[in-house]
Tab-separated table of C-alpha atoms in Angstrom:
chain	number	residue	atom	x	y	z
A	1	MET	CA	202.722	12.990	153.766
A	2	GLU	CA	205.078	15.295	151.908
A	3	PRO	CA	204.960	14.219	148.234
A	4	ASP	CA	207.708	14.975	145.772
A	5	LEU	CA	207.060	15.149	142.012
A	6	PHE	CA	207.408	11.387	141.620
A	7	THR	CA	205.124	10.587	144.575
A	8	ALA	CA	202.511	13.042	143.326
A	9	ALA	CA	202.608	11.473	139.863
A	10	ALA	CA	202.234	7.991	141.316
A	11	GLU	CA	199.266	9.036	143.467
A	12	GLU	CA	197.601	10.725	140.488
A	13	ARG	CA	198.037	7.525	138.449
A	14	GLN	CA	196.512	5.443	141.222
A	15	GLU	CA	193.499	7.758	141.437
A	16	LYS	CA	192.903	7.478	137.676
A	17	ASP	CA	193.556	3.726	137.583
A	18	PRO	CA	193.022	2.104	141.034
A	19	ALA	CA	193.796	-1.352	139.623
A	20	ALA	CA	197.384	-0.207	139.096
A	21	SER	CA	197.901	-0.601	142.835
A	22	PRO	CA	198.147	-4.001	144.528
A	23	LEU	CA	194.966	-5.258	146.180
A	24	ALA	CA	196.585	-4.983	149.624
A	25	VAL	CA	197.190	-1.268	148.987
A	26	ARG	CA	193.715	-0.617	147.564
A	27	MET	CA	192.074	-2.298	150.552
A	28	ARG	CA	193.932	-0.307	153.184
A	29	PRO	CA	191.425	1.071	155.705
A	30	ARG	CA	190.573	4.735	155.325
A	31	THR	CA	189.549	5.191	158.958
A	32	LEU	CA	190.372	3.494	162.229
A	33	ASP	CA	186.856	2.041	162.272
A	34	GLU	CA	187.713	0.032	159.135
A	35	VAL	CA	190.818	-1.522	160.713
A	36	VAL	CA	190.588	-5.303	161.133
A	37	GLY	CA	191.721	-6.633	164.509
A	38	GLN	CA	193.743	-4.713	167.120
A	39	GLN	CA	190.576	-3.556	168.840
A	40	HIS	CA	192.497	-3.349	172.120
A	41	LEU	CA	194.407	-0.413	170.589
A	42	LEU	CA	191.392	1.376	169.127
A	43	LYS	CA	189.251	2.129	172.143
A	44	PRO	CA	188.025	5.724	172.660
A	45	GLY	CA	190.792	7.896	174.050
A	46	SER	CA	193.542	5.509	172.889
A	47	PRO	CA	196.824	7.002	171.632
A	48	LEU	CA	195.945	6.113	168.031
A	49	ARG	CA	192.548	7.796	168.313
A	50	ARG	CA	194.230	10.896	169.655
A	51	LEU	CA	196.777	10.868	166.837
A	52	VAL	CA	193.987	11.217	164.280
A	53	GLY	CA	192.551	14.168	166.155
A	54	GLU	CA	190.023	12.493	168.450
A	55	GLY	CA	190.813	14.411	171.635
A	56	ASN	CA	191.555	17.845	172.957
A	57	GLY	CA	195.346	17.740	172.555
A	58	GLY	CA	196.986	20.671	174.269
A	59	PRO	CA	199.276	19.857	177.152
A	60	ALA	CA	197.937	16.308	177.091
A	61	GLY	CA	198.461	15.868	173.391
A	62	PRO	CA	199.104	12.498	171.735
A	63	SER	CA	202.336	10.742	172.664
A	64	SER	CA	204.855	9.156	170.338
A	65	VAL	CA	204.172	5.455	169.885
A	66	ILE	CA	206.112	2.343	168.941
A	67	LEU	CA	204.062	-0.301	167.141
A	68	TRP	CA	205.400	-3.801	167.714
A	69	GLY	CA	203.966	-6.866	166.049
A	70	PRO	CA	204.461	-9.643	163.482
A	71	PRO	CA	204.395	-8.851	159.750
A	72	GLY	CA	200.962	-8.267	158.263
A	73	THR	CA	199.215	-7.267	161.497
A	74	GLY	CA	198.610	-3.662	160.468
A	75	LYS	CA	201.517	-1.483	161.594
A	76	THR	CA	201.876	0.303	158.264
A	77	THR	CA	198.097	0.340	157.857
A	78	LEU	CA	197.624	2.196	161.133
A	79	ALA	CA	200.228	4.755	160.113
A	80	TYR	CA	198.490	5.137	156.741
A	81	VAL	CA	195.150	5.766	158.447
A	82	VAL	CA	196.766	8.400	160.637
A	83	SER	CA	198.258	10.055	157.556
A	84	LYS	CA	194.864	10.254	155.856
A	85	ALA	CA	192.774	11.173	158.888
A	86	THR	CA	194.994	13.682	160.643
A	87	ASN	CA	195.255	17.356	159.824
A	88	LYS	CA	198.891	17.247	160.849
A	89	ARG	CA	201.888	17.258	158.555
A	90	PHE	CA	202.772	13.591	157.900
A	91	VAL	CA	206.246	12.397	156.883
A	92	GLU	CA	207.225	8.784	156.211
A	93	LEU	CA	210.746	7.312	156.410
A	94	SER	CA	212.056	3.762	156.239
A	95	ALA	CA	215.014	2.807	158.379
A	96	ILE	CA	216.161	0.608	155.486
A	97	THR	CA	216.961	3.609	153.284
A	98	ALA	CA	217.048	6.629	155.620
A	99	GLY	CA	219.825	7.770	157.915
A	100	VAL	CA	220.660	10.566	160.359
A	101	LYS	CA	220.758	13.125	157.535
A	102	GLU	CA	217.178	12.393	156.518
A	103	VAL	CA	215.984	12.348	160.139
A	104	ARG	CA	217.539	15.752	160.820
A	105	ALA	CA	215.963	17.156	157.663
A	106	VAL	CA	212.533	16.017	158.873
A	107	ILE	CA	213.125	17.501	162.310
A	108	ASP	CA	214.268	20.817	160.862
A	109	GLY	CA	211.187	20.894	158.633
A	110	ALA	CA	208.983	20.056	161.612
A	111	ARG	CA	210.378	22.958	163.643
A	112	ARG	CA	209.833	25.349	160.744
A	113	ALA	CA	206.269	24.103	160.221
A	114	THR	CA	205.471	24.478	163.908
A	115	GLY	CA	207.049	27.919	164.224
A	116	GLY	CA	205.857	29.338	160.912
A	117	PHE	CA	202.452	27.737	160.436
A	118	GLY	CA	201.602	26.168	163.795
A	119	LYS	CA	201.307	22.794	162.094
A	120	GLU	CA	202.384	19.680	164.007
A	121	THR	CA	204.369	16.894	162.330
A	122	VAL	CA	203.831	13.151	162.582
A	123	LEU	CA	206.874	11.085	161.566
A	124	PHE	CA	206.261	7.470	160.626
A	125	LEU	CA	209.502	5.481	160.809
A	126	ASP	CA	209.191	1.932	159.518
A	127	GLU	CA	211.613	-0.842	160.561
A	128	ILE	CA	213.082	1.245	163.395
A	129	HIS	CA	215.006	-1.814	164.646
A	130	ARG	CA	217.291	-1.378	161.619
A	131	PHE	CA	218.490	1.972	162.954
A	132	SER	CA	221.771	1.947	164.876
A	133	LYS	CA	221.979	3.390	168.387
A	134	ALA	CA	223.429	6.643	167.006
A	135	GLN	CA	220.632	6.918	164.455
A	136	GLN	CA	217.997	6.350	167.133
A	137	ASP	CA	219.734	8.918	169.350
A	138	SER	CA	219.127	11.531	166.645
A	139	LEU	CA	215.372	11.188	167.260
A	140	LEU	CA	215.515	11.923	170.986
A	141	PRO	CA	215.447	15.759	171.039
A	142	ALA	CA	212.558	15.892	168.591
A	143	VAL	CA	210.494	13.321	170.494
A	144	GLU	CA	211.307	14.776	173.924
A	145	ASN	CA	210.425	18.338	172.874
A	146	ARG	CA	207.499	17.122	170.767
A	147	TRP	CA	208.819	18.755	167.619
A	148	VAL	CA	207.503	15.575	166.001
A	149	THR	CA	205.098	12.893	167.103
A	150	LEU	CA	206.820	9.621	166.265
A	151	ILE	CA	205.071	6.504	165.040
A	152	ALA	CA	207.749	3.809	164.833
A	153	ALA	CA	207.069	0.273	163.586
A	154	THR	CA	209.080	-2.848	164.326
A	155	THR	CA	208.742	-6.608	164.025
A	156	GLU	CA	211.475	-7.198	166.615
A	157	ASN	CA	211.243	-6.978	170.382
A	158	PRO	CA	211.762	-3.244	171.073
A	159	TYR	CA	213.266	-3.996	174.483
A	160	PHE	CA	216.218	-5.397	172.553
A	161	SER	CA	216.125	-3.331	169.362
A	162	VAL	CA	215.124	0.169	170.510
A	163	ILE	CA	217.265	2.285	172.842
A	164	SER	CA	215.911	2.770	176.356
A	165	PRO	CA	215.703	6.612	176.219
A	166	LEU	CA	213.455	6.401	173.162
A	167	LEU	CA	211.326	3.673	174.728
A	168	SER	CA	210.851	5.743	177.872
A	169	ARG	CA	209.638	8.710	175.796
A	170	SER	CA	207.134	6.657	173.785
A	171	LEU	CA	204.153	4.424	174.376
A	172	LEU	CA	204.730	0.807	173.353
A	173	LEU	CA	201.676	-0.635	171.593
A	174	THR	CA	201.755	-4.371	170.925
A	175	LEU	CA	199.829	-5.609	167.896
A	176	GLU	CA	198.373	-9.092	168.180
A	177	PRO	CA	198.396	-11.650	165.351
A	178	LEU	CA	195.204	-11.493	163.329
A	179	THR	CA	192.751	-14.320	163.910
A	180	ASP	CA	191.309	-16.400	161.102
A	181	ASP	CA	188.022	-14.534	161.550
A	182	ASP	CA	189.853	-11.206	161.162
A	183	VAL	CA	191.494	-12.317	157.915
A	184	ARG	CA	188.269	-13.956	156.689
A	185	GLY	CA	186.418	-10.664	157.111
A	186	LEU	CA	189.167	-8.846	155.237
A	187	LEU	CA	189.049	-11.339	152.350
A	188	ARG	CA	185.284	-11.100	152.024
A	189	ARG	CA	185.465	-7.313	152.062
A	190	ALA	CA	188.111	-7.400	149.328
A	191	LEU	CA	185.913	-9.683	147.196
A	192	SER	CA	182.917	-7.352	147.277
A	193	ASP	CA	184.295	-3.843	147.824
A	194	GLU	CA	184.442	-1.349	144.951
A	195	ARG	CA	188.135	-0.832	145.707
A	196	GLY	CA	188.700	-4.567	145.544
A	197	LEU	CA	187.422	-7.283	143.223
A	198	LYS	CA	183.842	-5.936	142.947
A	199	ASP	CA	182.180	-9.373	143.105
A	200	THR	CA	183.851	-10.447	139.863
A	201	VAL	CA	184.851	-13.795	141.307
A	202	GLY	CA	183.632	-16.082	144.085
A	203	LEU	CA	185.568	-17.812	146.849
A	204	PRO	CA	184.283	-21.293	147.830
A	205	GLU	CA	184.622	-22.384	151.444
A	206	ASP	CA	187.404	-24.928	150.864
A	207	THR	CA	189.470	-22.367	148.935
A	208	GLU	CA	188.860	-19.759	151.606
A	209	GLU	CA	190.019	-22.148	154.337
A	210	HIS	CA	193.215	-22.920	152.451
A	211	LEU	CA	193.780	-19.221	151.853
A	212	LEU	CA	193.512	-18.655	155.601
A	213	ARG	CA	196.127	-21.357	156.192
A	214	ILE	CA	198.423	-19.746	153.651
A	215	ALA	CA	197.977	-16.343	155.288
A	216	GLY	CA	198.920	-17.523	158.771
A	217	GLY	CA	197.452	-14.348	160.286
A	218	ASP	CA	199.203	-12.058	157.796
A	219	ALA	CA	196.667	-9.765	156.112
A	220	ARG	CA	199.070	-8.637	153.390
A	221	ARG	CA	199.928	-12.227	152.468
A	222	ALA	CA	196.233	-13.137	152.359
A	223	LEU	CA	195.329	-10.286	150.014
A	224	THR	CA	198.357	-10.877	147.788
A	225	ALA	CA	197.456	-14.559	147.383
A	226	LEU	CA	193.793	-13.681	146.788
A	227	GLU	CA	194.675	-11.189	144.068
A	228	ALA	CA	196.974	-13.635	142.293
A	229	ALA	CA	194.426	-16.467	142.450
A	230	ALA	CA	191.559	-14.225	141.355
A	231	GLY	CA	193.579	-13.050	138.369
A	232	ALA	CA	194.327	-16.632	137.363
A	233	ALA	CA	190.681	-17.655	137.735
A	234	LEU	CA	189.431	-14.728	135.634
A	235	ASP	CA	192.046	-15.405	132.953
A	236	GLN	CA	190.722	-18.972	132.730
A	237	GLY	CA	187.119	-17.757	132.500
A	238	GLU	CA	186.186	-19.168	135.926
A	239	SER	CA	183.535	-17.535	138.081
A	240	GLU	CA	185.041	-18.941	141.282
A	241	ILE	CA	188.565	-19.460	142.598
A	242	SER	CA	188.919	-23.215	142.826
A	243	LEU	CA	191.251	-24.876	145.300
A	244	ALA	CA	193.306	-26.190	142.365
A	245	THR	CA	193.680	-22.678	140.937
A	246	LEU	CA	194.759	-21.301	144.302
A	247	GLU	CA	197.282	-24.128	144.778
A	248	GLN	CA	198.684	-23.602	141.296
A	249	THR	CA	198.907	-19.850	141.774
A	250	VAL	CA	200.665	-19.820	145.118
A	251	ASP	CA	202.570	-23.110	144.579
A	252	ARG	CA	201.451	-24.424	147.936
A	253	ALA	CA	199.391	-27.598	148.193
A	254	ALA	CA	196.465	-27.777	150.591
A	255	VAL	CA	197.405	-29.882	153.571
A	256	LYS	CA	194.614	-32.143	154.775
A	257	TYR	CA	194.604	-30.722	158.263
A	258	ASP	CA	191.744	-29.263	160.278
A	259	ARG	CA	193.102	-27.146	163.114
A	260	ASP	CA	189.834	-27.538	165.013
A	261	GLY	CA	189.213	-31.216	164.262
A	262	ASP	CA	190.731	-34.670	164.510
A	263	GLN	CA	193.689	-33.911	162.254
A	264	HIS	CA	194.848	-31.220	164.675
A	265	TYR	CA	195.167	-33.772	167.463
A	266	ASP	CA	196.243	-36.696	165.292
A	267	VAL	CA	199.200	-34.874	163.734
A	268	ALA	CA	200.223	-33.325	167.064
A	269	SER	CA	200.074	-36.791	168.645
A	270	ALA	CA	202.142	-38.250	165.816
A	271	LEU	CA	204.767	-35.521	166.280
A	272	ILE	CA	205.178	-36.280	169.981
A	273	LYS	CA	205.159	-40.049	169.500
A	274	SER	CA	207.793	-39.767	166.776
A	275	ILE	CA	209.984	-37.718	169.137
A	276	ARG	CA	209.397	-40.291	171.878
A	277	GLY	CA	210.385	-43.033	169.445
A	278	SER	CA	213.557	-41.124	168.431
A	279	ASP	CA	212.508	-41.030	164.744
A	280	VAL	CA	213.815	-37.592	163.880
A	281	ASP	CA	212.733	-37.791	160.228
A	282	ALA	CA	209.125	-38.688	161.028
A	283	ALA	CA	209.057	-35.953	163.691
A	284	LEU	CA	210.225	-33.384	161.125
A	285	HIS	CA	207.556	-34.577	158.686
A	286	TYR	CA	204.754	-34.006	161.173
A	287	LEU	CA	206.266	-30.690	162.229
A	288	ALA	CA	206.309	-29.619	158.576
A	289	ARG	CA	202.653	-30.600	158.162
A	290	MET	CA	201.692	-28.491	161.154
A	291	ILE	CA	203.702	-25.517	159.913
A	292	GLN	CA	202.373	-25.796	156.365
A	293	ALA	CA	198.804	-25.983	157.639
A	294	GLY	CA	199.233	-22.738	159.551
A	295	GLU	CA	199.211	-24.251	163.038
A	296	ASP	CA	199.826	-21.773	165.848
A	297	PRO	CA	203.598	-21.992	166.504
A	298	ARG	CA	202.962	-21.412	170.215
A	299	PHE	CA	200.855	-24.599	170.326
A	300	ILE	CA	203.696	-26.590	168.771
A	301	ALA	CA	206.199	-25.069	171.201
A	302	ARG	CA	203.997	-25.978	174.178
A	303	ARG	CA	203.839	-29.599	173.028
A	304	LEU	CA	207.622	-29.713	172.716
A	305	MET	CA	208.056	-28.380	176.270
A	306	ILE	CA	205.742	-31.099	177.586
A	307	SER	CA	207.633	-33.754	175.616
A	308	ALA	CA	210.939	-32.590	177.085
A	309	SER	CA	209.784	-33.502	180.590
A	310	GLU	CA	207.401	-36.337	179.778
A	311	ASP	CA	209.666	-38.410	177.555
A	312	ILE	CA	213.238	-37.185	178.135
A	313	GLY	CA	213.440	-35.768	181.631
A	314	LEU	CA	216.759	-36.286	183.368
A	315	ALA	CA	218.151	-38.486	180.627
A	316	ASP	CA	219.076	-35.165	179.019
A	317	PRO	CA	218.647	-32.242	181.459
A	318	HIS	CA	219.293	-29.807	178.593
A	319	ALA	CA	216.140	-30.879	176.716
A	320	LEU	CA	213.711	-28.757	178.726
A	321	PRO	CA	215.840	-25.568	178.542
A	322	ILE	CA	216.069	-26.071	174.766
A	323	ALA	CA	212.292	-26.444	174.482
A	324	VAL	CA	211.624	-23.443	176.739
A	325	ALA	CA	214.097	-21.297	174.794
A	326	ALA	CA	212.370	-22.356	171.569
A	327	ALA	CA	208.980	-21.332	172.970
A	328	GLN	CA	210.323	-17.935	173.999
A	329	ALA	CA	211.951	-17.407	170.608
A	330	VAL	CA	208.785	-18.428	168.760
A	331	ALA	CA	206.739	-15.935	170.772
A	332	MET	CA	209.114	-13.138	169.753
A	333	ILE	CA	209.705	-13.887	166.072
A	334	GLY	CA	206.681	-15.770	164.721
A	335	PHE	CA	206.526	-17.457	161.327
A	336	PRO	CA	208.255	-17.931	158.951
A	337	GLU	CA	211.500	-17.756	160.968
A	338	ALA	CA	209.927	-19.686	163.876
A	339	ALA	CA	210.019	-22.799	161.673
A	340	LEU	CA	213.803	-22.868	162.085
A	341	THR	CA	213.544	-22.670	165.865
A	342	LEU	CA	210.895	-25.399	166.039
A	343	SER	CA	213.035	-27.613	163.791
A	344	HIS	CA	216.042	-27.009	166.056
A	345	ALA	CA	214.096	-28.074	169.146
A	346	THR	CA	212.384	-31.033	167.463
A	347	ILE	CA	215.678	-32.502	166.254
A	348	ALA	CA	217.293	-32.041	169.673
A	349	LEU	CA	214.383	-33.753	171.464
A	350	ALA	CA	214.070	-36.603	168.969
A	351	LEU	CA	217.765	-37.481	169.235
A	352	ALA	CA	218.001	-37.060	173.024
A	353	PRO	CA	218.171	-40.157	175.260
A	354	LYS	CA	214.731	-40.956	176.628
A	355	SER	CA	213.369	-41.478	180.134
A	356	ASN	CA	209.832	-41.206	181.484
A	357	SER	CA	210.910	-41.578	185.110
A	358	ALA	CA	209.880	-38.008	185.993
A	359	THR	CA	206.423	-38.735	184.551
A	360	THR	CA	205.944	-42.024	186.389
A	361	ALA	CA	207.391	-40.619	189.630
A	362	ILE	CA	204.922	-37.741	189.941
A	363	GLY	CA	202.124	-40.012	188.740
A	364	ALA	CA	202.799	-42.507	191.539
A	365	ALA	CA	203.109	-39.760	194.162
A	366	LEU	CA	199.842	-38.144	193.049
A	367	ASP	CA	198.117	-41.535	193.082
A	368	ASP	CA	199.066	-42.082	196.738
A	369	VAL	CA	197.915	-38.591	197.706
A	370	ARG	CA	194.567	-39.133	195.978
A	371	LYS	CA	194.179	-42.393	197.902
A	372	GLY	CA	194.617	-40.506	201.161
A	373	LEU	CA	198.140	-41.699	201.887
A	374	ALA	CA	199.528	-38.566	203.519
A	375	GLY	CA	199.674	-38.168	207.269
A	376	PRO	CA	201.126	-35.355	209.349
A	377	VAL	CA	204.523	-33.825	208.669
A	378	PRO	CA	207.102	-35.337	211.082
A	379	PRO	CA	207.525	-32.999	214.092
A	380	HIS	CA	211.241	-32.357	213.494
A	381	LEU	CA	210.478	-31.002	209.983
A	382	ARG	CA	207.770	-28.565	211.058
A	383	ASP	CA	208.281	-24.813	211.163
A	384	GLY	CA	210.058	-23.787	214.356
A	385	HIS	CA	210.458	-20.050	213.765
A	386	TYR	CA	207.351	-18.755	215.489
A	387	LYS	CA	206.914	-18.211	219.223
A	388	GLY	CA	205.716	-21.316	221.018
A	389	ALA	CA	206.852	-23.759	218.334
A	390	ALA	CA	209.451	-25.329	220.631
A	391	LYS	CA	206.782	-26.048	223.275
A	392	LEU	CA	204.874	-27.987	220.633
A	393	GLY	CA	207.982	-30.002	219.773
A	394	HIS	CA	208.262	-28.493	216.328
A	395	ALA	CA	211.706	-28.571	214.699
A	396	GLN	CA	213.131	-30.387	217.714
A	397	GLY	CA	215.724	-32.987	216.809
A	398	TYR	CA	216.130	-31.775	213.223
A	399	VAL	CA	219.637	-32.453	211.915
A	400	TYR	CA	221.014	-29.745	209.596
A	401	PRO	CA	222.594	-31.631	206.648
A	402	HIS	CA	225.169	-28.911	205.940
A	403	ASP	CA	226.735	-29.582	209.342
A	404	LEU	CA	227.696	-33.109	208.316
A	405	PRO	CA	230.772	-34.053	206.255
A	406	GLU	CA	228.781	-35.788	203.524
A	407	GLY	CA	225.938	-33.251	203.505
A	408	ILE	CA	223.202	-35.793	204.211
A	409	ALA	CA	221.514	-36.705	207.499
A	410	GLU	CA	219.960	-40.043	208.359
A	411	GLN	CA	216.532	-38.861	209.448
A	412	GLN	CA	212.925	-39.379	208.344
A	413	TYR	CA	211.502	-36.866	205.886
A	414	ALA	CA	208.276	-38.486	204.641
A	415	PRO	CA	205.166	-38.929	206.796
A	416	ASP	CA	205.016	-42.231	208.704
A	417	ALA	CA	202.597	-43.795	206.210
A	418	LEU	CA	205.038	-43.186	203.377
A	419	LYS	CA	208.438	-43.425	205.020
A	420	ASP	CA	209.585	-46.356	202.869
A	421	ARG	CA	207.827	-45.311	199.668
A	422	GLU	CA	210.006	-44.908	196.547
A	423	TYR	CA	208.533	-43.014	193.611
A	424	TYR	CA	211.539	-42.164	191.492
A	425	ALA	CA	212.851	-45.120	189.490
A	426	PRO	CA	215.602	-43.663	187.300
A	427	SER	CA	216.665	-45.198	184.034
A	428	ARG	CA	220.304	-45.518	183.109
A	429	HIS	CA	219.832	-43.725	179.803
A	430	GLY	CA	222.070	-40.782	179.014
A	431	ALA	CA	222.759	-38.372	181.852
A	432	GLU	CA	220.196	-40.075	184.093
A	433	ALA	CA	222.705	-42.811	184.905
A	434	ARG	CA	224.369	-40.255	187.175
A	435	TYR	CA	221.020	-39.627	188.908
A	436	ALA	CA	220.494	-43.375	189.296
A	437	ASP	CA	223.777	-43.641	191.173
A	438	ALA	CA	222.943	-40.562	193.236
A	439	VAL	CA	219.513	-41.772	194.312
A	440	GLU	CA	220.910	-45.182	195.302
A	441	TRP	CA	223.601	-43.524	197.418
A	442	THR	CA	221.266	-41.023	199.095
A	443	ARG	CA	218.620	-43.607	199.950
A	444	ARG	CA	221.282	-45.797	201.544
A	445	HIS	CA	222.618	-42.892	203.633
A	446	LEU	CA	219.103	-41.892	204.673
A	447	GLY	CA	218.791	-45.312	206.255
A	448	ARG	CA	215.931	-46.301	203.977
A	449	LYS	CA	214.971	-49.949	203.620
A	450	ARG	CA	215.805	-51.548	200.298
A	451	SER	CA	212.674	-52.202	198.249
C-alpha cells in the first residue's frame, strides 16, 4: 500500500497501541492460511495464492479478480492479506470516494513503477459497483495490458453492476456466506489471541449462540458485537460475557429459537399456517422471529414458494412468480435488505385468495398411479414420427385440436382405466373462478361423463 503522511502516522500509532484499532481490524488474518471460510478459493494454484506470490508468474501470471459476496465474508480481508504477503506495489481505492482522476493516477504510477523499477502493482478497488460505466471503462487498458492486477470487491451481482469488458478480462470469484462454525472459530480465536482479547473474558455457550445469531454469517458484525460486549463486561467487573450483557450492549434480545431443533420447524410451520389462514399480521410476526434469530433467508424463501402453490395456486396465479422472484432477490442481496423482500412476498401471499386444488389434484393423481391405475397410452396419442409407427396403429385417428373452430377435440386422452377420472376440483376463489368455468366447458366438449 502506498502510505501518505497521515496513513503512516496512523499505522505507527496502531503498532504502538494495538488496542486503538477495532477488534475486527486487529484480528484480520496475516496469511491466507489464517483466513476463515472460502476454502474453495484458497486451494493451491488458485488466483489468490498466485497473487501473494505462490506460483511462477511470467506469461501465466496472476489474473485480475472480482470478489463477489455478502458483507462480512472476507473480501477486504483477502485484499489485506494480499497487501501484506505480496512483494508487489499495493494501492487501495474505494469507489465511494475515488473517481477517474484517481484511477488514472494509479495507472500512471503503475506504469512508472514497472518501467523504472520492474515492480508490479496490485490495485484493490472496493465497492466497484458504485463506479459508473465511464469510470469502469478507465480501468480497461490497465487490466488488459496488465499494468495493474485488479482486485475488485462488490456486494452486488457483477453481471449487473460490472461492465462486460471488465468481467471478461477478470476472474469472478464468488465468496460464500460464512457458516456458524466459521464465525465460531473466529470468535474463539479473538477471545484468546494476543491481538484480540487475550483471555481477559469468557464467552458462555448461550451467549456465543446468540452472538452467532446476531452475526448472521458476517464476521465483521460478530467481532464488533463481541468487542462491545466484552468491554461492557470488563467495565462491570465480570469475568464472562453474560447473555444479558450482550443483549444490553447490542440492543437485540435473544429470540428463543433453535435453528436445528423444534423451534426451527415450529416457527416455520406457524408462518405457513398463518399465510394459509390469511392472517397477515401473525405471518409477519413469525417472519420477524425467523429473521431476528438469523434463519437462512433462502430457507424462508423456499417455504414461501411452496406455500404459493400449496395454498394459493390458481386462485392467484401471480403468487408463485412473486415468491420465485423473492427467492431470486434474496439469493442476490442477502440480509439485512432481504428482510424487505421476504416481507413483500409474505404480505402478498397472506392476502391472496386461497385454493389448495393444485395440491389435492396432484395428490389424487399420484395416489391412483401408486395403486397401479395406469394402463397403456391410447394408440392415437402414441408417437407416430418413427418408421413403422403407422403399421402399429400409432397416431392413427388422432384429431389435431388446432384444426377445429373451438380448438378442442372430442377424443380420449387418458388410459382406459382412467378415462372418466377427474382430479382437478377448482375452487371459485379469486382468479380460479375463471379456471372453474374453463374446466367445466372443456370436460363437456371432450365428451366426458358428468361425475
